[in-house]
């Protein structure tokens, strides 16, 4: 994946357009000429529509997620050009590491929380402009062009998954357009997925050897994620709310 240092407004807008169309916005990911990294059978061509035949999801093994590890957060920040401004309460954060402690046993679990890519997303229900939307393949996104920054979606999200962009942005990544005065959240690295890849957080976790994150198609009974969910079971956070998240947690 190229690590673009800066981009012109024209380049950002062009990528924004292609990204919103669900096209393969990113350059094809290569490790050498002609050698594709992560190209999966589910990769779509740019002119193919996104369909509900696929539902992308994550399975998180909390027992493999170490308390002091922030590889997924760091990978996300780098991929999308998210920078802190020394204001943790308002800095854009697409993944948070949280710690759960069992009050009885004292047992501690550390886990990443990002947009849960809900099947029934409250953020979409409350958005007055249609900026908050769900793709047919289950990925929940914000259209920066029509987001008016009202922040209703931030209030509606039960998972506190969304951030408001307060600052002027520089050095934007062309594959991950952002905008001051708009709201944003985890895109599940849609630019990578459309090119047949995996989210940056999953890749970063794999690099550590922890293998705590599994990405895949929840609609495919033979995918690794579906197989593990069937064999082992897992929990959706606040499943009582009826949002049916696409993110599952094992071990909580
Ligand atoms: S986790 Fe929050 S931002 Fe993501 S789809 Fe659900 S309600 Fe929307
Ligand atoms: S902040 Fe943007 S995406 Fe969120 S509800 Fe308002 S217009 Fe919709």
mmCIF file of C-alpha atoms and ligand atoms in Angstrom:
data_model
loop_
_atom_site.group_PDB
_atom_site.id
_atom_site.type_symbol
_atom_site.label_atom_id
_atom_site.label_comp_id
_atom_site.label_asym_id
_atom_site.label_seq_id
_atom_site.Cartn_x
_atom_site.Cartn_y
_atom_site.Cartn_z
ATOM 1 C CA UNK A 1 0.000 0.000 0.000
ATOM 2 C CA UNK A 2 1.425 3.307 -0.967
ATOM 3 C CA UNK A 3 1.861 5.793 1.819
ATOM 4 C CA UNK A 4 0.931 9.017 0.103
ATOM 5 C CA UNK A 5 2.394 12.014 1.900
ATOM 6 C CA UNK A 6 0.175 14.627 0.346
ATOM 7 C CA UNK A 7 -2.399 15.033 -2.344
ATOM 8 C CA UNK A 8 -3.922 17.791 -4.337
ATOM 9 C CA UNK A 9 -7.575 18.737 -3.708
ATOM 10 C CA UNK A 10 -8.349 17.441 -7.190
ATOM 11 C CA UNK A 11 -6.844 14.058 -6.404
ATOM 12 C CA UNK A 12 -8.728 13.847 -3.129
ATOM 13 C CA UNK A 13 -12.002 14.747 -4.825
ATOM 14 C CA UNK A 14 -11.473 12.197 -7.562
ATOM 15 C CA UNK A 15 -10.858 9.478 -5.005
ATOM 16 C CA UNK A 16 -13.818 10.651 -2.992
ATOM 17 C CA UNK A 17 -16.029 10.201 -6.038
ATOM 18 C CA UNK A 18 -14.721 6.733 -6.825
ATOM 19 C CA UNK A 19 -14.843 5.673 -3.180
ATOM 20 C CA UNK A 20 -18.476 6.720 -2.822
ATOM 21 C CA UNK A 21 -19.343 4.801 -5.963
ATOM 22 C CA UNK A 22 -17.845 1.754 -4.321
ATOM 23 C CA UNK A 23 -15.185 1.552 -6.988
ATOM 24 C CA UNK A 24 -11.688 0.212 -6.536
ATOM 25 C CA UNK A 25 -10.326 3.563 -5.415
ATOM 26 C CA UNK A 26 -6.945 2.343 -4.311
ATOM 27 C CA UNK A 27 -4.151 1.428 -6.576
ATOM 28 C CA UNK A 28 -3.862 -2.321 -6.814
ATOM 29 C CA UNK A 29 -1.792 -3.595 -3.951
ATOM 30 C CA UNK A 30 1.384 -5.148 -5.239
ATOM 31 C CA UNK A 31 4.490 -6.529 -3.633
ATOM 32 C CA UNK A 32 6.272 -6.812 -6.965
ATOM 33 C CA UNK A 33 5.217 -6.121 -10.546
ATOM 34 C CA UNK A 34 2.344 -8.452 -11.288
ATOM 35 C CA UNK A 35 2.242 -9.962 -7.782
ATOM 36 C CA UNK A 36 -0.909 -9.079 -5.922
ATOM 37 C CA UNK A 37 -1.127 -8.997 -2.184
ATOM 38 C CA UNK A 38 -4.502 -9.891 -0.650
ATOM 39 C CA UNK A 39 -6.429 -10.183 -3.905
ATOM 40 C CA UNK A 40 -9.370 -12.299 -2.808
ATOM 41 C CA UNK A 41 -12.014 -14.120 -4.851
ATOM 42 C CA UNK A 42 -14.497 -11.548 -3.529
ATOM 43 C CA UNK A 43 -12.674 -8.604 -5.123
ATOM 44 C CA UNK A 44 -14.933 -6.619 -7.448
ATOM 45 C CA UNK A 45 -14.033 -4.909 -10.660
ATOM 46 C CA UNK A 46 -14.528 -1.122 -10.565
ATOM 47 C CA UNK A 47 -17.626 -1.272 -12.750
ATOM 48 C CA UNK A 48 -19.324 -3.997 -10.699
ATOM 49 C CA UNK A 49 -22.018 -2.914 -8.249
ATOM 50 C CA UNK A 50 -21.739 -3.693 -4.543
ATOM 51 C CA UNK A 51 -24.247 -6.421 -3.717
ATOM 52 C CA UNK A 52 -25.779 -7.886 -0.610
ATOM 53 C CA UNK A 53 -24.478 -11.317 -1.590
ATOM 54 C CA UNK A 54 -21.558 -10.420 0.675
ATOM 55 C CA UNK A 55 -21.676 -9.085 4.227
ATOM 56 C CA UNK A 56 -18.292 -8.084 5.528
ATOM 57 C CA UNK A 57 -17.522 -8.598 9.192
ATOM 58 C CA UNK A 58 -14.875 -9.008 11.847
ATOM 59 C CA UNK A 59 -14.325 -11.601 14.556
ATOM 60 C CA UNK A 60 -12.134 -10.445 17.434
ATOM 61 C CA UNK A 61 -10.451 -13.002 19.693
ATOM 62 C CA UNK A 62 -10.124 -10.963 22.889
ATOM 63 C CA UNK A 63 -7.978 -13.662 24.518
ATOM 64 C CA UNK A 64 -5.303 -12.979 21.885
ATOM 65 C CA UNK A 65 -5.489 -9.200 22.213
ATOM 66 C CA UNK A 66 -2.789 -7.950 24.565
ATOM 67 C CA UNK A 67 -3.508 -5.048 26.867
ATOM 68 C CA UNK A 68 -0.464 -3.024 25.875
ATOM 69 C CA UNK A 69 -0.705 -3.695 22.168
ATOM 70 C CA UNK A 70 -1.989 -0.868 19.960
ATOM 71 C CA UNK A 71 -0.939 -2.237 16.587
ATOM 72 C CA UNK A 72 -4.478 -2.123 15.177
ATOM 73 C CA UNK A 73 -4.983 1.478 16.317
ATOM 74 C CA UNK A 74 -1.600 2.535 14.962
ATOM 75 C CA UNK A 75 -2.246 0.738 11.674
ATOM 76 C CA UNK A 76 -5.617 2.461 11.330
ATOM 77 C CA UNK A 77 -4.176 5.888 12.112
ATOM 78 C CA UNK A 78 -1.422 5.445 9.575
ATOM 79 C CA UNK A 79 -3.702 4.087 6.877
ATOM 80 C CA UNK A 80 -6.174 6.959 7.151
ATOM 81 C CA UNK A 81 -3.828 9.780 8.136
ATOM 82 C CA UNK A 82 -5.438 10.275 11.559
ATOM 83 C CA UNK A 83 -3.314 12.473 13.778
ATOM 84 C CA UNK A 84 -3.729 13.428 17.404
ATOM 85 C CA UNK A 85 -3.853 17.072 18.426
ATOM 86 C CA UNK A 86 -3.239 16.445 22.108
ATOM 87 C CA UNK A 87 -6.967 16.422 22.820
ATOM 88 C CA UNK A 88 -7.861 12.780 23.422
ATOM 89 C CA UNK A 89 -11.504 13.621 24.087
ATOM 90 C CA UNK A 90 -12.029 15.051 20.613
ATOM 91 C CA UNK A 91 -9.210 13.713 18.474
ATOM 92 C CA UNK A 92 -10.440 11.545 15.614
ATOM 93 C CA UNK A 93 -10.243 7.926 16.634
ATOM 94 C CA UNK A 94 -11.653 5.183 14.471
ATOM 95 C CA UNK A 95 -10.532 2.366 16.777
ATOM 96 C CA UNK A 96 -10.348 2.555 20.574
ATOM 97 C CA UNK A 97 -8.709 -0.033 22.770
ATOM 98 C CA UNK A 98 -10.828 -0.600 25.869
ATOM 99 C CA UNK A 99 -10.205 -2.720 28.950
ATOM 100 C CA UNK A 100 -12.890 -4.849 30.586
ATOM 101 C CA UNK A 101 -12.318 -6.066 34.124
ATOM 102 C CA UNK A 102 -14.510 -8.764 35.693
ATOM 103 C CA UNK A 103 -15.344 -7.368 39.151
ATOM 104 C CA UNK A 104 -15.595 -10.860 40.640
ATOM 105 C CA UNK A 105 -12.569 -12.630 39.208
ATOM 106 C CA UNK A 106 -10.488 -9.547 38.422
ATOM 107 C CA UNK A 107 -9.963 -11.061 34.991
ATOM 108 C CA UNK A 108 -9.005 -8.431 32.406
ATOM 109 C CA UNK A 109 -9.821 -8.385 28.717
ATOM 110 C CA UNK A 110 -8.432 -5.824 26.284
ATOM 111 C CA UNK A 111 -10.268 -5.278 23.036
ATOM 112 C CA UNK A 112 -10.539 -2.919 20.084
ATOM 113 C CA UNK A 113 -13.860 -1.180 19.445
ATOM 114 C CA UNK A 114 -14.580 0.404 16.083
ATOM 115 C CA UNK A 115 -17.718 1.068 14.039
ATOM 116 C CA UNK A 116 -19.660 -2.153 14.377
ATOM 117 C CA UNK A 117 -21.079 -1.869 10.836
ATOM 118 C CA UNK A 118 -24.561 -2.511 12.127
ATOM 119 C CA UNK A 119 -27.174 -4.173 9.961
ATOM 120 C CA UNK A 120 -29.708 -1.738 11.451
ATOM 121 C CA UNK A 121 -27.542 1.352 12.065
ATOM 122 C CA UNK A 122 -29.089 4.064 14.264
ATOM 123 C CA UNK A 123 -26.582 6.526 12.759
ATOM 124 C CA UNK A 124 -28.244 6.062 9.381
ATOM 125 C CA UNK A 125 -31.758 6.347 10.812
ATOM 126 C CA UNK A 126 -31.144 9.769 12.376
ATOM 127 C CA UNK A 127 -29.097 11.395 9.621
ATOM 128 C CA UNK A 128 -31.146 14.267 8.152
ATOM 129 C CA UNK A 129 -29.247 14.449 4.863
ATOM 130 C CA UNK A 130 -28.610 10.826 3.943
ATOM 131 C CA UNK A 131 -24.884 11.335 4.444
ATOM 132 C CA UNK A 132 -24.732 8.390 6.803
ATOM 133 C CA UNK A 133 -25.471 5.306 4.748
ATOM 134 C CA UNK A 134 -24.965 1.561 4.577
ATOM 135 C CA UNK A 135 -23.636 -0.168 1.480
ATOM 136 C CA UNK A 136 -25.290 -3.351 0.266
ATOM 137 C CA UNK A 137 -22.340 -5.334 1.590
ATOM 138 C CA UNK A 138 -22.928 -4.033 5.126
ATOM 139 C CA UNK A 139 -20.212 -1.363 5.304
ATOM 140 C CA UNK A 140 -21.498 1.813 6.992
ATOM 141 C CA UNK A 141 -19.993 5.057 5.685
ATOM 142 C CA UNK A 142 -20.383 8.840 5.681
ATOM 143 C CA UNK A 143 -20.643 10.834 2.451
ATOM 144 C CA UNK A 144 -18.486 13.854 3.254
ATOM 145 C CA UNK A 145 -20.093 15.867 0.467
ATOM 146 C CA UNK A 146 -23.491 15.976 2.122
ATOM 147 C CA UNK A 147 -22.592 15.653 5.821
ATOM 148 C CA UNK A 148 -23.532 18.951 7.494
ATOM 149 C CA UNK A 149 -21.765 18.108 10.752
ATOM 150 C CA UNK A 150 -24.916 18.107 12.872
ATOM 151 C CA UNK A 151 -23.520 15.178 14.877
ATOM 152 C CA UNK A 152 -26.896 13.485 15.355
ATOM 153 C CA UNK A 153 -25.228 10.226 14.325
ATOM 154 C CA UNK A 154 -22.594 10.601 17.024
ATOM 155 C CA UNK A 155 -25.334 10.856 19.614
ATOM 156 C CA UNK A 156 -27.286 7.949 18.127
ATOM 157 C CA UNK A 157 -24.370 5.512 17.889
ATOM 158 C CA UNK A 158 -24.503 3.184 20.898
ATOM 159 C CA UNK A 159 -20.842 2.305 20.412
ATOM 160 C CA UNK A 160 -19.392 5.842 20.431
ATOM 161 C CA UNK A 161 -17.761 4.913 17.167
ATOM 162 C CA UNK A 162 -17.881 8.272 15.420
ATOM 163 C CA UNK A 163 -15.601 11.317 15.569
ATOM 164 C CA UNK A 164 -16.067 14.917 14.474
ATOM 165 C CA UNK A 165 -13.268 16.548 12.525
ATOM 166 C CA UNK A 166 -12.433 19.807 14.312
ATOM 167 C CA UNK A 167 -9.166 20.701 12.657
ATOM 168 C CA UNK A 168 -8.003 21.721 9.224
ATOM 169 C CA UNK A 169 -6.631 18.636 7.526
ATOM 170 C CA UNK A 170 -3.319 18.359 5.779
ATOM 171 C CA UNK A 171 -1.573 15.431 4.158
ATOM 172 C CA UNK A 172 -4.806 13.590 3.462
ATOM 173 C CA UNK A 173 -4.613 10.087 2.106
ATOM 174 C CA UNK A 174 -6.243 10.039 -1.333
ATOM 175 C CA UNK A 175 -7.856 6.663 -0.607
ATOM 176 C CA UNK A 176 -9.432 7.923 2.627
ATOM 177 C CA UNK A 177 -10.989 11.352 2.062
ATOM 178 C CA UNK A 178 -11.843 13.380 5.155
ATOM 179 C CA UNK A 179 -13.290 16.830 5.766
ATOM 180 C CA UNK A 180 -13.206 19.449 8.507
ATOM 181 C CA UNK A 181 -16.654 19.914 10.023
ATOM 182 C CA UNK A 182 -17.854 16.437 9.128
ATOM 183 C CA UNK A 183 -18.263 13.221 11.047
ATOM 184 C CA UNK A 184 -16.319 10.059 10.319
ATOM 185 C CA UNK A 185 -15.776 6.521 11.524
ATOM 186 C CA UNK A 186 -14.140 3.252 10.571
ATOM 187 C CA UNK A 187 -14.717 2.496 6.885
ATOM 188 C CA UNK A 188 -13.590 -1.093 7.329
ATOM 189 C CA UNK A 189 -10.908 0.046 4.862
ATOM 190 C CA UNK A 190 -13.437 -0.084 2.057
ATOM 191 C CA UNK A 191 -10.758 1.025 -0.423
ATOM 192 C CA UNK A 192 -8.757 -2.083 0.384
ATOM 193 C CA UNK A 193 -11.768 -4.393 0.406
ATOM 194 C CA UNK A 194 -12.884 -3.196 -3.014
ATOM 195 C CA UNK A 195 -9.424 -4.068 -4.275
ATOM 196 C CA UNK A 196 -9.616 -7.540 -2.730
ATOM 197 C CA UNK A 197 -7.642 -6.678 0.402
ATOM 198 C CA UNK A 198 -8.122 -6.786 4.138
ATOM 199 C CA UNK A 199 -8.516 -3.895 6.603
ATOM 200 C CA UNK A 200 -5.313 -2.233 7.805
ATOM 201 C CA UNK A 201 -6.058 -3.142 11.442
ATOM 202 C CA UNK A 202 -6.278 -6.829 10.585
ATOM 203 C CA UNK A 203 -3.047 -6.672 8.649
ATOM 204 C CA UNK A 204 -1.305 -4.824 11.504
ATOM 205 C CA UNK A 205 -2.505 -7.385 14.044
ATOM 206 C CA UNK A 206 -1.330 -10.222 11.847
ATOM 207 C CA UNK A 207 2.114 -8.617 11.698
ATOM 208 C CA UNK A 208 2.397 -8.780 15.491
ATOM 209 C CA UNK A 209 1.670 -12.503 15.410
ATOM 210 C CA UNK A 210 -1.299 -12.126 17.745
ATOM 211 C CA UNK A 211 -3.846 -13.053 15.052
ATOM 212 C CA UNK A 212 -6.620 -11.515 17.141
ATOM 213 C CA UNK A 213 -8.660 -10.180 14.206
ATOM 214 C CA UNK A 214 -10.379 -12.238 11.523
ATOM 215 C CA UNK A 215 -11.982 -10.462 8.562
ATOM 216 C CA UNK A 216 -14.344 -12.067 6.101
ATOM 217 C CA UNK A 217 -17.723 -12.628 4.524
ATOM 218 C CA UNK A 218 -20.422 -13.413 7.061
ATOM 219 C CA UNK A 219 -22.737 -14.549 4.238
ATOM 220 C CA UNK A 220 -20.333 -17.225 3.042
ATOM 221 C CA UNK A 221 -20.817 -20.336 5.191
ATOM 222 C CA UNK A 222 -17.392 -21.597 4.154
ATOM 223 C CA UNK A 223 -15.446 -18.436 5.035
ATOM 224 C CA UNK A 224 -13.070 -18.623 8.002
ATOM 225 C CA UNK A 225 -15.104 -16.089 9.948
ATOM 226 C CA UNK A 226 -18.384 -17.979 9.426
ATOM 227 C CA UNK A 227 -16.762 -21.289 10.274
ATOM 228 C CA UNK A 228 -15.271 -19.958 13.514
ATOM 229 C CA UNK A 229 -18.510 -18.239 14.518
ATOM 230 C CA UNK A 230 -20.393 -21.481 13.936
ATOM 231 C CA UNK A 231 -17.845 -23.650 15.770
ATOM 232 C CA UNK A 232 -16.939 -21.360 18.662
ATOM 233 C CA UNK A 233 -19.711 -18.805 18.990
ATOM 234 C CA UNK A 234 -19.122 -15.146 19.808
ATOM 235 C CA UNK A 235 -20.803 -12.078 21.242
ATOM 236 C CA UNK A 236 -22.090 -8.925 19.606
ATOM 237 C CA UNK A 237 -21.790 -5.866 21.841
ATOM 238 C CA UNK A 238 -25.215 -4.725 23.060
ATOM 239 C CA UNK A 239 -27.016 -7.296 20.982
ATOM 240 C CA UNK A 240 -30.122 -6.334 22.958
ATOM 241 C CA UNK A 241 -30.359 -3.164 20.876
ATOM 242 C CA UNK A 242 -31.200 -5.057 17.707
ATOM 243 C CA UNK A 243 -28.476 -3.367 15.655
ATOM 244 C CA UNK A 244 -26.999 -6.730 14.604
ATOM 245 C CA UNK A 245 -23.367 -5.608 14.389
ATOM 246 C CA UNK A 246 -21.041 -7.095 11.810
ATOM 247 C CA UNK A 247 -18.311 -7.172 14.479
ATOM 248 C CA UNK A 248 -18.203 -10.170 16.813
ATOM 249 C CA UNK A 249 -16.160 -10.676 19.983
ATOM 250 C CA UNK A 250 -14.975 -13.990 21.320
ATOM 251 C CA UNK A 251 -14.170 -14.245 25.022
ATOM 252 C CA UNK A 252 -16.319 -11.511 26.531
HETATM 253 S S1 LIG B 1 -21.453 1.313 15.285
HETATM 254 FE FE1 LIG B 1 -22.339 3.375 15.350
HETATM 255 S S2 LIG B 1 -21.502 4.426 13.540
HETATM 256 FE FE2 LIG B 1 -21.195 2.222 13.218
HETATM 257 S S3 LIG B 1 -23.014 1.499 12.077
HETATM 258 FE FE3 LIG B 1 -23.455 1.169 14.259
HETATM 259 S S4 LIG B 1 -24.534 3.014 14.891
HETATM 260 FE FE4 LIG B 1 -23.507 3.531 12.947
HETATM 261 S S1 LIG B 2 -23.150 14.622 11.266
HETATM 262 FE FE1 LIG B 2 -23.290 14.197 9.053
HETATM 263 S S2 LIG B 2 -23.518 11.954 8.893
HETATM 264 FE FE2 LIG B 2 -23.947 12.516 11.040
HETATM 265 S S3 LIG B 2 -26.197 12.752 11.150
HETATM 266 FE FE3 LIG B 2 -25.333 14.824 10.718
HETATM 267 S S4 LIG B 2 -25.330 15.007 8.460
HETATM 268 FE FE4 LIG B 2 -25.621 12.804 8.957
#
